[in-house]
Structures are given as C-alpha cells and as structure tokens.
Amino acid sequence: MFARLSLAAIAIALVSGCSTPSPVLGGKNISYGDSKAVELVTNEFGSTDLQMIAESMTRSLAQSGVLSGRPVVQVYDVKNKTSEYIDTREITTSIKTQLMKSGVARFASDNNAMQSQVDQLKLQNQSGLYKKNTVAKTGNMIAAKYRLEGSISSIVKRSSDYKDVFYKFSLQLIDVESGLAEWMDEKEIRKTTER
C-alpha cells in the first residue's frame, strides 16, 4: 500500500510540476494576439494588408497554370511607390514562401542574394579549404525561366473629417527569354479613417 501511495504521489508531483505555468517577463500591458486577425490600428499599410496581398497573388498565380512543371523563378523586390515606408521584401518573401509550399515553382537566388551565392562558390572553389569531391561546381546554377516583379502604389485623400488611403498592388510574371508577360494580377485595398 505504501509503495502504491508513493508511486501515486510521485506521479501527481510530476504532473503538477509539468502544469506549473512558466513565469512571464515584461510589462502587464503586452499580450499575444492572433497573427491572422484583422489589424485595424491605423489606415497605414499593415499585417492584414500584407497577408491579403500575398494570399491573393499566390492563389491567382498558382491557379493560372503558367507554373506547370515547377519552373525556376527569380523574384525581384516589389517597388514601393507609396509615400510611406513599406517593407516590400516581406511581401515578396510571403508570396515566394506560399508558392514554394504549394510546390508549383522553384526559386533561383534573387537579385539581392546573388552576390552571396557567388561568394560561396568562390570560397568553395578557390580557398582550398574544402575536400574536392564536396565542392559545388561552378557553371551549374540553374537559370530562371521567369522573373516575378511588381509594385505597390497609393493614393491618399484627406478632408477635415476623413482620411482615405487606396493601395494598389501589381505583380507580373515575365518570361526571361521572350520578355513577354505571361501572367499579371493586382490587388486593391481601401482604408478609410474618420477623424
């Protein structure tokens, strides 16, 4: 009986020890929120806008059929033509990530990461630090069939009572060899604030 009681006491102690909440550090006015919840703190470009654009563009491009056979795509940063700071690299990263997860495309080093790719190849081939049979060969990078590029622009209107911001996001897929646009789409977002 004593042995059973001791085992039961140990089991209860282990279970209750696991359920003890970890201490929380920081201020009492900070909390986690749902990353997919609609964010309407201001009428400036926000996380909900980024998610809507990425989901809309990814769905449209994936359903277009242009990417059949998983072609190689090079992604260029979206041009910010608005008057506010927008991290457009996050937009292209979200689109790229969703397309990669869906398995419809492969991606070449983008224009910003190309120098890192070249540096790594030089390091492996010219430094003498690596075993020859493990070195990545030069001249074997896969060229992109398409390039993906776009822009985001905005029109801002103000009155004494309202501020209206209209965003237009455009994206296009261009065949590198022919220069022809094979797919294009756009997403529009309007945000109005009453003052």
PDB file of N, CA and C in Angstrom, residues 57-143:
ATOM      1  N   MET A  57      -2.332  36.993 -54.483  1.00  0.00           N
ATOM      2  CA  MET A  57      -1.390  36.831 -55.591  1.00  0.00           C
ATOM      3  C   MET A  57      -0.948  35.376 -55.743  1.00  0.00           C
ATOM      4  N   THR A  58      -0.672  34.715 -54.638  1.00  0.00           N
ATOM      5  CA  THR A  58      -0.248  33.322 -54.682  1.00  0.00           C
ATOM      6  C   THR A  58      -1.335  32.450 -55.294  1.00  0.00           C
ATOM      7  N   ARG A  59      -2.566  32.638 -54.845  1.00  0.00           N
ATOM      8  CA  ARG A  59      -3.688  31.853 -55.362  1.00  0.00           C
ATOM      9  C   ARG A  59      -3.848  32.086 -56.868  1.00  0.00           C
ATOM     10  N   SER A  60      -3.825  33.347 -57.282  1.00  0.00           N
ATOM     11  CA  SER A  60      -4.008  33.693 -58.691  1.00  0.00           C
ATOM     12  C   SER A  60      -2.906  33.088 -59.557  1.00  0.00           C
ATOM     13  N   LEU A  61      -1.660  33.237 -59.135  1.00  0.00           N
ATOM     14  CA  LEU A  61      -0.542  32.717 -59.925  1.00  0.00           C
ATOM     15  C   LEU A  61      -0.547  31.194 -59.966  1.00  0.00           C
ATOM     16  N   ALA A  62      -0.790  30.557 -58.839  1.00  0.00           N
ATOM     17  CA  ALA A  62      -0.805  29.092 -58.786  1.00  0.00           C
ATOM     18  C   ALA A  62      -1.924  28.517 -59.650  1.00  0.00           C
ATOM     19  N   GLN A  63      -3.071  29.185 -59.683  1.00  0.00           N
ATOM     20  CA  GLN A  63      -4.218  28.696 -60.460  1.00  0.00           C
ATOM     21  C   GLN A  63      -4.137  29.053 -61.940  1.00  0.00           C
ATOM     22  N   SER A  64      -3.211  29.920 -62.312  1.00  0.00           N
ATOM     23  CA  SER A  64      -3.117  30.354 -63.710  1.00  0.00           C
ATOM     24  C   SER A  64      -2.628  29.253 -64.645  1.00  0.00           C
ATOM     25  N   GLY A  65      -1.900  28.291 -64.119  1.00  0.00           N
ATOM     26  CA  GLY A  65      -1.368  27.215 -64.946  1.00  0.00           C
ATOM     27  C   GLY A  65      -0.035  27.545 -65.595  1.00  0.00           C
ATOM     28  N   VAL A  66       0.420  28.774 -65.484  1.00  0.00           N
ATOM     29  CA  VAL A  66       1.689  29.175 -66.089  1.00  0.00           C
ATOM     30  C   VAL A  66       2.857  28.427 -65.460  1.00  0.00           C
ATOM     31  N   LEU A  67       2.751  28.094 -64.210  1.00  0.00           N
ATOM     32  CA  LEU A  67       3.860  27.466 -63.489  1.00  0.00           C
ATOM     33  C   LEU A  67       3.857  25.940 -63.568  1.00  0.00           C
ATOM     34  N   SER A  68       3.152  25.368 -64.537  1.00  0.00           N
ATOM     35  CA  SER A  68       3.143  23.910 -64.632  1.00  0.00           C
ATOM     36  C   SER A  68       4.554  23.415 -64.937  1.00  0.00           C
ATOM     37  N   GLY A  69       4.936  22.321 -64.303  1.00  0.00           N
ATOM     38  CA  GLY A  69       6.277  21.772 -64.465  1.00  0.00           C
ATOM     39  C   GLY A  69       7.295  22.347 -63.501  1.00  0.00           C
ATOM     40  N   ARG A  70       6.846  23.117 -62.533  1.00  0.00           N
ATOM     41  CA  ARG A  70       7.712  23.713 -61.499  1.00  0.00           C
ATOM     42  C   ARG A  70       8.903  24.462 -62.086  1.00  0.00           C
ATOM     43  N   PRO A  71       8.655  25.507 -62.887  1.00  0.00           N
ATOM     44  CA  PRO A  71       9.771  26.253 -63.472  1.00  0.00           C
ATOM     45  C   PRO A  71      10.549  27.034 -62.409  1.00  0.00           C
ATOM     46  N   VAL A  72      11.746  27.468 -62.789  1.00  0.00           N
ATOM     47  CA  VAL A  72      12.583  28.267 -61.900  1.00  0.00           C
ATOM     48  C   VAL A  72      12.208  29.738 -62.087  1.00  0.00           C
ATOM     49  N   VAL A  73      11.979  30.406 -60.964  1.00  0.00           N
ATOM     50  CA  VAL A  73      11.556  31.804 -60.964  1.00  0.00           C
ATOM     51  C   VAL A  73      12.559  32.622 -60.164  1.00  0.00           C
ATOM     52  N   GLN A  74      12.896  33.795 -60.671  1.00  0.00           N
ATOM     53  CA  GLN A  74      13.716  34.729 -59.908  1.00  0.00           C
ATOM     54  C   GLN A  74      12.808  35.866 -59.455  1.00  0.00           C
ATOM     55  N   VAL A  75      12.842  36.153 -58.161  1.00  0.00           N
ATOM     56  CA  VAL A  75      11.951  37.149 -57.574  1.00  0.00           C
ATOM     57  C   VAL A  75      12.708  38.454 -57.345  1.00  0.00           C
ATOM     58  N   TYR A  76      12.118  39.531 -57.820  1.00  0.00           N
ATOM     59  CA  TYR A  76      12.668  40.866 -57.603  1.00  0.00           C
ATOM     60  C   TYR A  76      11.825  41.556 -56.539  1.00  0.00           C
ATOM     61  N   ASP A  77      12.469  42.409 -55.750  1.00  0.00           N
ATOM     62  CA  ASP A  77      11.725  43.123 -54.721  1.00  0.00           C
ATOM     63  C   ASP A  77      10.653  44.006 -55.345  1.00  0.00           C
ATOM     64  N   VAL A  78       9.535  44.094 -54.662  1.00  0.00           N
ATOM     65  CA  VAL A  78       8.432  44.948 -55.091  1.00  0.00           C
ATOM     66  C   VAL A  78       8.859  46.406 -54.928  1.00  0.00           C
ATOM     67  N   LYS A  79       8.567  47.216 -55.925  1.00  0.00           N
ATOM     68  CA  LYS A  79       8.901  48.638 -55.851  1.00  0.00           C
ATOM     69  C   LYS A  79       7.844  49.359 -55.028  1.00  0.00           C
ATOM     70  N   ASN A  80       8.298  50.131 -54.064  1.00  0.00           N
ATOM     71  CA  ASN A  80       7.395  50.894 -53.205  1.00  0.00           C
ATOM     72  C   ASN A  80       7.201  52.287 -53.808  1.00  0.00           C
ATOM     73  N   LYS A  81       6.011  52.523 -54.348  1.00  0.00           N
ATOM     74  CA  LYS A  81       5.702  53.823 -54.946  1.00  0.00           C
ATOM     75  C   LYS A  81       4.763  54.633 -54.057  1.00  0.00           C
ATOM     76  N   THR A  82       4.666  54.231 -52.793  1.00  0.00           N
ATOM     77  CA  THR A  82       3.811  54.950 -51.849  1.00  0.00           C
ATOM     78  C   THR A  82       4.634  56.018 -51.147  1.00  0.00           C
ATOM     79  N   SER A  83       3.961  56.837 -50.356  1.00  0.00           N
ATOM     80  CA  SER A  83       4.662  57.870 -49.587  1.00  0.00           C
ATOM     81  C   SER A  83       5.062  57.376 -48.197  1.00  0.00           C
ATOM     82  N   GLU A  84       4.736  56.124 -47.860  1.00  0.00           N
ATOM     83  CA  GLU A  84       5.081  55.586 -46.547  1.00  0.00           C
ATOM     84  C   GLU A  84       6.102  54.467 -46.681  1.00  0.00           C
ATOM     85  N   TYR A  85       6.773  54.169 -45.577  1.00  0.00           N
ATOM     86  CA  TYR A  85       7.731  53.070 -45.587  1.00  0.00           C
ATOM     87  C   TYR A  85       6.968  51.755 -45.534  1.00  0.00           C
ATOM     88  N   ILE A  86       7.214  50.899 -46.502  1.00  0.00           N
ATOM     89  CA  ILE A  86       6.643  49.555 -46.523  1.00  0.00           C
ATOM     90  C   ILE A  86       7.790  48.598 -46.813  1.00  0.00           C
ATOM     91  N   ASP A  87       7.947  47.593 -45.985  1.00  0.00           N
ATOM     92  CA  ASP A  87       8.982  46.595 -46.208  1.00  0.00           C
ATOM     93  C   ASP A  87       8.495  45.651 -47.303  1.00  0.00           C
ATOM     94  N   THR A  88       8.750  46.028 -48.543  1.00  0.00           N
ATOM     95  CA  THR A  88       8.234  45.253 -49.672  1.00  0.00           C
ATOM     96  C   THR A  88       8.895  43.888 -49.789  1.00  0.00           C
ATOM     97  N   ARG A  89      10.064  43.735 -49.203  1.00  0.00           N
ATOM     98  CA  ARG A  89      10.719  42.423 -49.233  1.00  0.00           C
ATOM     99  C   ARG A  89       9.876  41.391 -48.492  1.00  0.00           C
ATOM    100  N   GLU A  90       9.167  41.827 -47.457  1.00  0.00           N
ATOM    101  CA  GLU A  90       8.290  40.901 -46.733  1.00  0.00           C
ATOM    102  C   GLU A  90       7.116  40.439 -47.600  1.00  0.00           C
ATOM    103  N   ILE A  91       6.642  41.308 -48.473  1.00  0.00           N
ATOM    104  CA  ILE A  91       5.559  40.914 -49.384  1.00  0.00           C
ATOM    105  C   ILE A  91       6.065  39.818 -50.321  1.00  0.00           C
ATOM    106  N   THR A  92       7.216  40.057 -50.959  1.00  0.00           N
ATOM    107  CA  THR A  92       7.741  39.057 -51.894  1.00  0.00           C
ATOM    108  C   THR A  92       8.154  37.774 -51.173  1.00  0.00           C
ATOM    109  N   THR A  93       8.662  37.891 -49.964  1.00  0.00           N
ATOM    110  CA  THR A  93       9.028  36.695 -49.202  1.00  0.00           C
ATOM    111  C   THR A  93       7.791  35.863 -48.886  1.00  0.00           C
ATOM    112  N   SER A  94       6.691  36.516 -48.519  1.00  0.00           N
ATOM    113  CA  SER A  94       5.448  35.785 -48.231  1.00  0.00           C
ATOM    114  C   SER A  94       4.912  35.095 -49.479  1.00  0.00           C
ATOM    115  N   ILE A  95       4.935  35.782 -50.610  1.00  0.00           N
ATOM    116  CA  ILE A  95       4.462  35.191 -51.867  1.00  0.00           C
ATOM    117  C   ILE A  95       5.347  34.002 -52.247  1.00  0.00           C
ATOM    118  N   LYS A  96       6.643  34.215 -52.165  1.00  0.00           N
ATOM    119  CA  LYS A  96       7.610  33.162 -52.502  1.00  0.00           C
ATOM    120  C   LYS A  96       7.423  31.952 -51.592  1.00  0.00           C
ATOM    121  N   THR A  97       7.261  32.179 -50.303  1.00  0.00           N
ATOM    122  CA  THR A  97       7.088  31.091 -49.339  1.00  0.00           C
ATOM    123  C   THR A  97       5.827  30.294 -49.646  1.00  0.00           C
ATOM    124  N   GLN A  98       4.723  30.988 -49.912  1.00  0.00           N
ATOM    125  CA  GLN A  98       3.470  30.283 -50.196  1.00  0.00           C
ATOM    126  C   GLN A  98       3.547  29.498 -51.502  1.00  0.00           C
ATOM    127  N   LEU A  99       4.203  30.060 -52.520  1.00  0.00           N
ATOM    128  CA  LEU A  99       4.366  29.326 -53.781  1.00  0.00           C
ATOM    129  C   LEU A  99       5.255  28.104 -53.585  1.00  0.00           C
ATOM    130  N   MET A 100       6.314  28.255 -52.792  1.00  0.00           N
ATOM    131  CA  MET A 100       7.212  27.135 -52.523  1.00  0.00           C
ATOM    132  C   MET A 100       6.469  26.028 -51.780  1.00  0.00           C
ATOM    133  N   LYS A 101       5.673  26.397 -50.787  1.00  0.00           N
ATOM    134  CA  LYS A 101       4.899  25.399 -50.033  1.00  0.00           C
ATOM    135  C   LYS A 101       3.903  24.665 -50.916  1.00  0.00           C
ATOM    136  N   SER A 102       3.334  25.371 -51.889  1.00  0.00           N
ATOM    137  CA  SER A 102       2.352  24.741 -52.774  1.00  0.00           C
ATOM    138  C   SER A 102       3.026  23.838 -53.802  1.00  0.00           C
ATOM    139  N   GLY A 103       4.342  23.956 -53.952  1.00  0.00           N
ATOM    140  CA  GLY A 103       5.086  23.074 -54.841  1.00  0.00           C
ATOM    141  C   GLY A 103       4.974  23.425 -56.318  1.00  0.00           C
ATOM    142  N   VAL A 104       4.536  24.629 -56.662  1.00  0.00           N
ATOM    143  CA  VAL A 104       4.335  24.968 -58.077  1.00  0.00           C
ATOM    144  C   VAL A 104       5.555  25.611 -58.723  1.00  0.00           C
ATOM    145  N   ALA A 105       6.536  26.030 -57.939  1.00  0.00           N
ATOM    146  CA  ALA A 105       7.707  26.695 -58.518  1.00  0.00           C
ATOM    147  C   ALA A 105       8.945  26.426 -57.683  1.00  0.00           C
ATOM    148  N   ARG A 106      10.086  26.613 -58.327  1.00  0.00           N
ATOM    149  CA  ARG A 106      11.377  26.601 -57.654  1.00  0.00           C
ATOM    150  C   ARG A 106      11.959  28.004 -57.823  1.00  0.00           C
ATOM    151  N   PHE A 107      12.844  28.399 -56.932  1.00  0.00           N
ATOM    152  CA  PHE A 107      13.320  29.770 -56.958  1.00  0.00           C
ATOM    153  C   PHE A 107      14.838  29.849 -57.039  1.00  0.00           C
ATOM    154  N   ALA A 108      15.297  30.668 -57.978  1.00  0.00           N
ATOM    155  CA  ALA A 108      16.724  30.966 -58.103  1.00  0.00           C
ATOM    156  C   ALA A 108      17.066  32.023 -57.063  1.00  0.00           C
ATOM    157  N   SER A 109      18.363  32.188 -56.799  1.00  0.00           N
ATOM    158  CA  SER A 109      18.783  33.260 -55.898  1.00  0.00           C
ATOM    159  C   SER A 109      18.236  34.572 -56.441  1.00  0.00           C
ATOM    160  N   ASP A 110      17.616  35.349 -55.569  1.00  0.00           N
ATOM    161  CA  ASP A 110      17.065  36.618 -56.037  1.00  0.00           C
ATOM    162  C   ASP A 110      18.177  37.630 -56.246  1.00  0.00           C
ATOM    163  N   ASN A 111      17.820  38.774 -56.794  1.00  0.00           N
ATOM    164  CA  ASN A 111      18.830  39.765 -57.147  1.00  0.00           C
ATOM    165  C   ASN A 111      19.640  40.235 -55.943  1.00  0.00           C
ATOM    166  N   ASN A 112      19.098  40.203 -54.746  1.00  0.00           N
ATOM    167  CA  ASN A 112      19.831  40.616 -53.549  1.00  0.00           C
ATOM    168  C   ASN A 112      20.735  39.515 -53.004  1.00  0.00           C
ATOM    169  N   ALA A 113      20.365  38.259 -53.217  1.00  0.00           N
ATOM    170  CA  ALA A 113      21.134  37.137 -52.667  1.00  0.00           C
ATOM    171  C   ALA A 113      22.157  36.583 -53.652  1.00  0.00           C
ATOM    172  N   MET A 114      22.159  37.063 -54.883  1.00  0.00           N
ATOM    173  CA  MET A 114      23.063  36.520 -55.899  1.00  0.00           C
ATOM    174  C   MET A 114      24.525  36.679 -55.493  1.00  0.00           C
ATOM    175  N   GLN A 115      24.890  37.807 -54.921  1.00  0.00           N
ATOM    176  CA  GLN A 115      26.291  38.009 -54.540  1.00  0.00           C
ATOM    177  C   GLN A 115      26.717  37.000 -53.473  1.00  0.00           C
ATOM    178  N   SER A 116      25.823  36.674 -52.548  1.00  0.00           N
ATOM    179  CA  SER A 116      26.142  35.655 -51.536  1.00  0.00           C
ATOM    180  C   SER A 116      26.375  34.300 -52.191  1.00  0.00           C
ATOM    181  N   GLN A 117      25.575  33.989 -53.209  1.00  0.00           N
ATOM    182  CA  GLN A 117      25.730  32.732 -53.938  1.00  0.00           C
ATOM    183  C   GLN A 117      27.092  32.686 -54.636  1.00  0.00           C
ATOM    184  N   VAL A 118      27.462  33.772 -55.297  1.00  0.00           N
ATOM    185  CA  VAL A 118      28.748  33.858 -55.998  1.00  0.00           C
ATOM    186  C   VAL A 118      29.900  33.756 -54.995  1.00  0.00           C
ATOM    187  N   ASP A 119      29.787  34.454 -53.874  1.00  0.00           N
ATOM    188  CA  ASP A 119      30.830  34.409 -52.842  1.00  0.00           C
ATOM    189  C   ASP A 119      31.037  32.988 -52.311  1.00  0.00           C
ATOM    190  N   GLN A 120      29.934  32.258 -52.105  1.00  0.00           N
ATOM    191  CA  GLN A 120      30.031  30.892 -51.593  1.00  0.00           C
ATOM    192  C   GLN A 120      30.720  29.978 -52.607  1.00  0.00           C
ATOM    193  N   LEU A 121      30.382  30.135 -53.887  1.00  0.00           N
ATOM    194  CA  LEU A 121      31.027  29.330 -54.919  1.00  0.00           C
ATOM    195  C   LEU A 121      32.524  29.627 -54.992  1.00  0.00           C
ATOM    196  N   LYS A 122      32.886  30.906 -54.909  1.00  0.00           N
ATOM    197  CA  LYS A 122      34.306  31.281 -54.926  1.00  0.00           C
ATOM    198  C   LYS A 122      35.028  30.699 -53.716  1.00  0.00           C
ATOM    199  N   LEU A 123      34.411  30.799 -52.549  1.00  0.00           N
ATOM    200  CA  LEU A 123      35.026  30.274 -51.326  1.00  0.00           C
ATOM    201  C   LEU A 123      35.292  28.783 -51.458  1.00  0.00           C
ATOM    202  N   GLN A 124      34.316  28.038 -51.937  1.00  0.00           N
ATOM    203  CA  GLN A 124      34.480  26.597 -52.060  1.00  0.00           C
ATOM    204  C   GLN A 124      35.513  26.210 -53.113  1.00  0.00           C
ATOM    205  N   ASN A 125      35.554  26.948 -54.228  1.00  0.00           N
ATOM    206  CA  ASN A 125      36.414  26.564 -55.341  1.00  0.00           C
ATOM    207  C   ASN A 125      37.813  27.162 -55.297  1.00  0.00           C
ATOM    208  N   GLN A 126      38.002  28.276 -54.610  1.00  0.00           N
ATOM    209  CA  GLN A 126      39.294  28.961 -54.682  1.00  0.00           C
ATOM    210  C   GLN A 126      40.065  28.998 -53.360  1.00  0.00           C
ATOM    211  N   SER A 127      39.428  28.643 -52.250  1.00  0.00           N
ATOM    212  CA  SER A 127      40.111  28.782 -50.964  1.00  0.00           C
ATOM    213  C   SER A 127      40.997  27.598 -50.614  1.00  0.00           C
ATOM    214  N   GLY A 128      40.734  26.436 -51.199  1.00  0.00           N
ATOM    215  CA  GLY A 128      41.495  25.242 -50.857  1.00  0.00           C
ATOM    216  C   GLY A 128      41.115  24.662 -49.504  1.00  0.00           C
ATOM    217  N   LEU A 129      40.025  25.121 -48.916  1.00  0.00           N
ATOM    218  CA  LEU A 129      39.601  24.674 -47.587  1.00  0.00           C
ATOM    219  C   LEU A 129      38.740  23.408 -47.608  1.00  0.00           C
ATOM    220  N   TYR A 130      38.187  23.082 -48.770  1.00  0.00           N
ATOM    221  CA  TYR A 130      37.196  22.005 -48.827  1.00  0.00           C
ATOM    222  C   TYR A 130      37.712  20.803 -49.607  1.00  0.00           C
ATOM    223  N   LYS A 131      37.217  19.611 -49.239  1.00  0.00           N
ATOM    224  CA  LYS A 131      37.534  18.403 -49.989  1.00  0.00           C
ATOM    225  C   LYS A 131      36.982  18.576 -51.404  1.00  0.00           C
ATOM    226  N   LYS A 132      37.794  18.209 -52.383  1.00  0.00           N
ATOM    227  CA  LYS A 132      37.428  18.405 -53.793  1.00  0.00           C
ATOM    228  C   LYS A 132      36.099  17.740 -54.161  1.00  0.00           C
ATOM    229  N   ASN A 133      35.857  16.543 -53.629  1.00  0.00           N
ATOM    230  CA  ASN A 133      34.633  15.829 -54.008  1.00  0.00           C
ATOM    231  C   ASN A 133      33.369  16.399 -53.358  1.00  0.00           C
ATOM    232  N   THR A 134      33.518  17.398 -52.457  1.00  0.00           N
ATOM    233  CA  THR A 134      32.346  18.013 -51.835  1.00  0.00           C
ATOM    234  C   THR A 134      32.093  19.434 -52.335  1.00  0.00           C
ATOM    235  N   VAL A 135      32.993  19.956 -53.161  1.00  0.00           N
ATOM    236  CA  VAL A 135      32.895  21.336 -53.632  1.00  0.00           C
ATOM    237  C   VAL A 135      31.805  21.474 -54.701  1.00  0.00           C
ATOM    238  N   ALA A 136      30.979  22.498 -54.559  1.00  0.00           N
ATOM    239  CA  ALA A 136      29.959  22.801 -55.574  1.00  0.00           C
ATOM    240  C   ALA A 136      30.665  23.309 -56.818  1.00  0.00           C
ATOM    241  N   LYS A 137      30.332  22.766 -57.952  1.00  0.00           N
ATOM    242  CA  LYS A 137      30.983  23.132 -59.208  1.00  0.00           C
ATOM    243  C   LYS A 137      30.421  24.450 -59.726  1.00  0.00           C
ATOM    244  N   THR A 138      31.283  25.255 -60.301  1.00  0.00           N
ATOM    245  CA  THR A 138      30.812  26.491 -60.931  1.00  0.00           C
ATOM    246  C   THR A 138      30.236  26.161 -62.305  1.00  0.00           C
ATOM    247  N   GLY A 139      29.360  27.008 -62.762  1.00  0.00           N
ATOM    248  CA  GLY A 139      28.754  26.805 -64.074  1.00  0.00           C
ATOM    249  C   GLY A 139      27.544  25.894 -64.054  1.00  0.00           C
ATOM    250  N   ASN A 140      27.060  25.535 -62.876  1.00  0.00           N
ATOM    251  CA  ASN A 140      25.919  24.622 -62.783  1.00  0.00           C
ATOM    252  C   ASN A 140      24.660  25.261 -62.191  1.00  0.00           C
ATOM    253  N   MET A 141      24.704  26.567 -61.941  1.00  0.00           N
ATOM    254  CA  MET A 141      23.495  27.214 -61.416  1.00  0.00           C
ATOM    255  C   MET A 141      22.401  27.148 -62.491  1.00  0.00           C
ATOM    256  N   ILE A 142      21.178  27.010 -62.056  1.00  0.00           N
ATOM    257  CA  ILE A 142      20.041  26.920 -62.967  1.00  0.00           C
ATOM    258  C   ILE A 142      19.492  28.320 -63.225  1.00  0.00           C
ATOM    259  N   ALA A 143      19.423  28.676 -64.482  1.00  0.00           N
ATOM    260  CA  ALA A 143      18.901  29.992 -64.857  1.00  0.00           C
ATOM    261  C   ALA A 143      17.380  30.011 -64.714  1.00  0.00           C
TER     262      ALA A 143
END
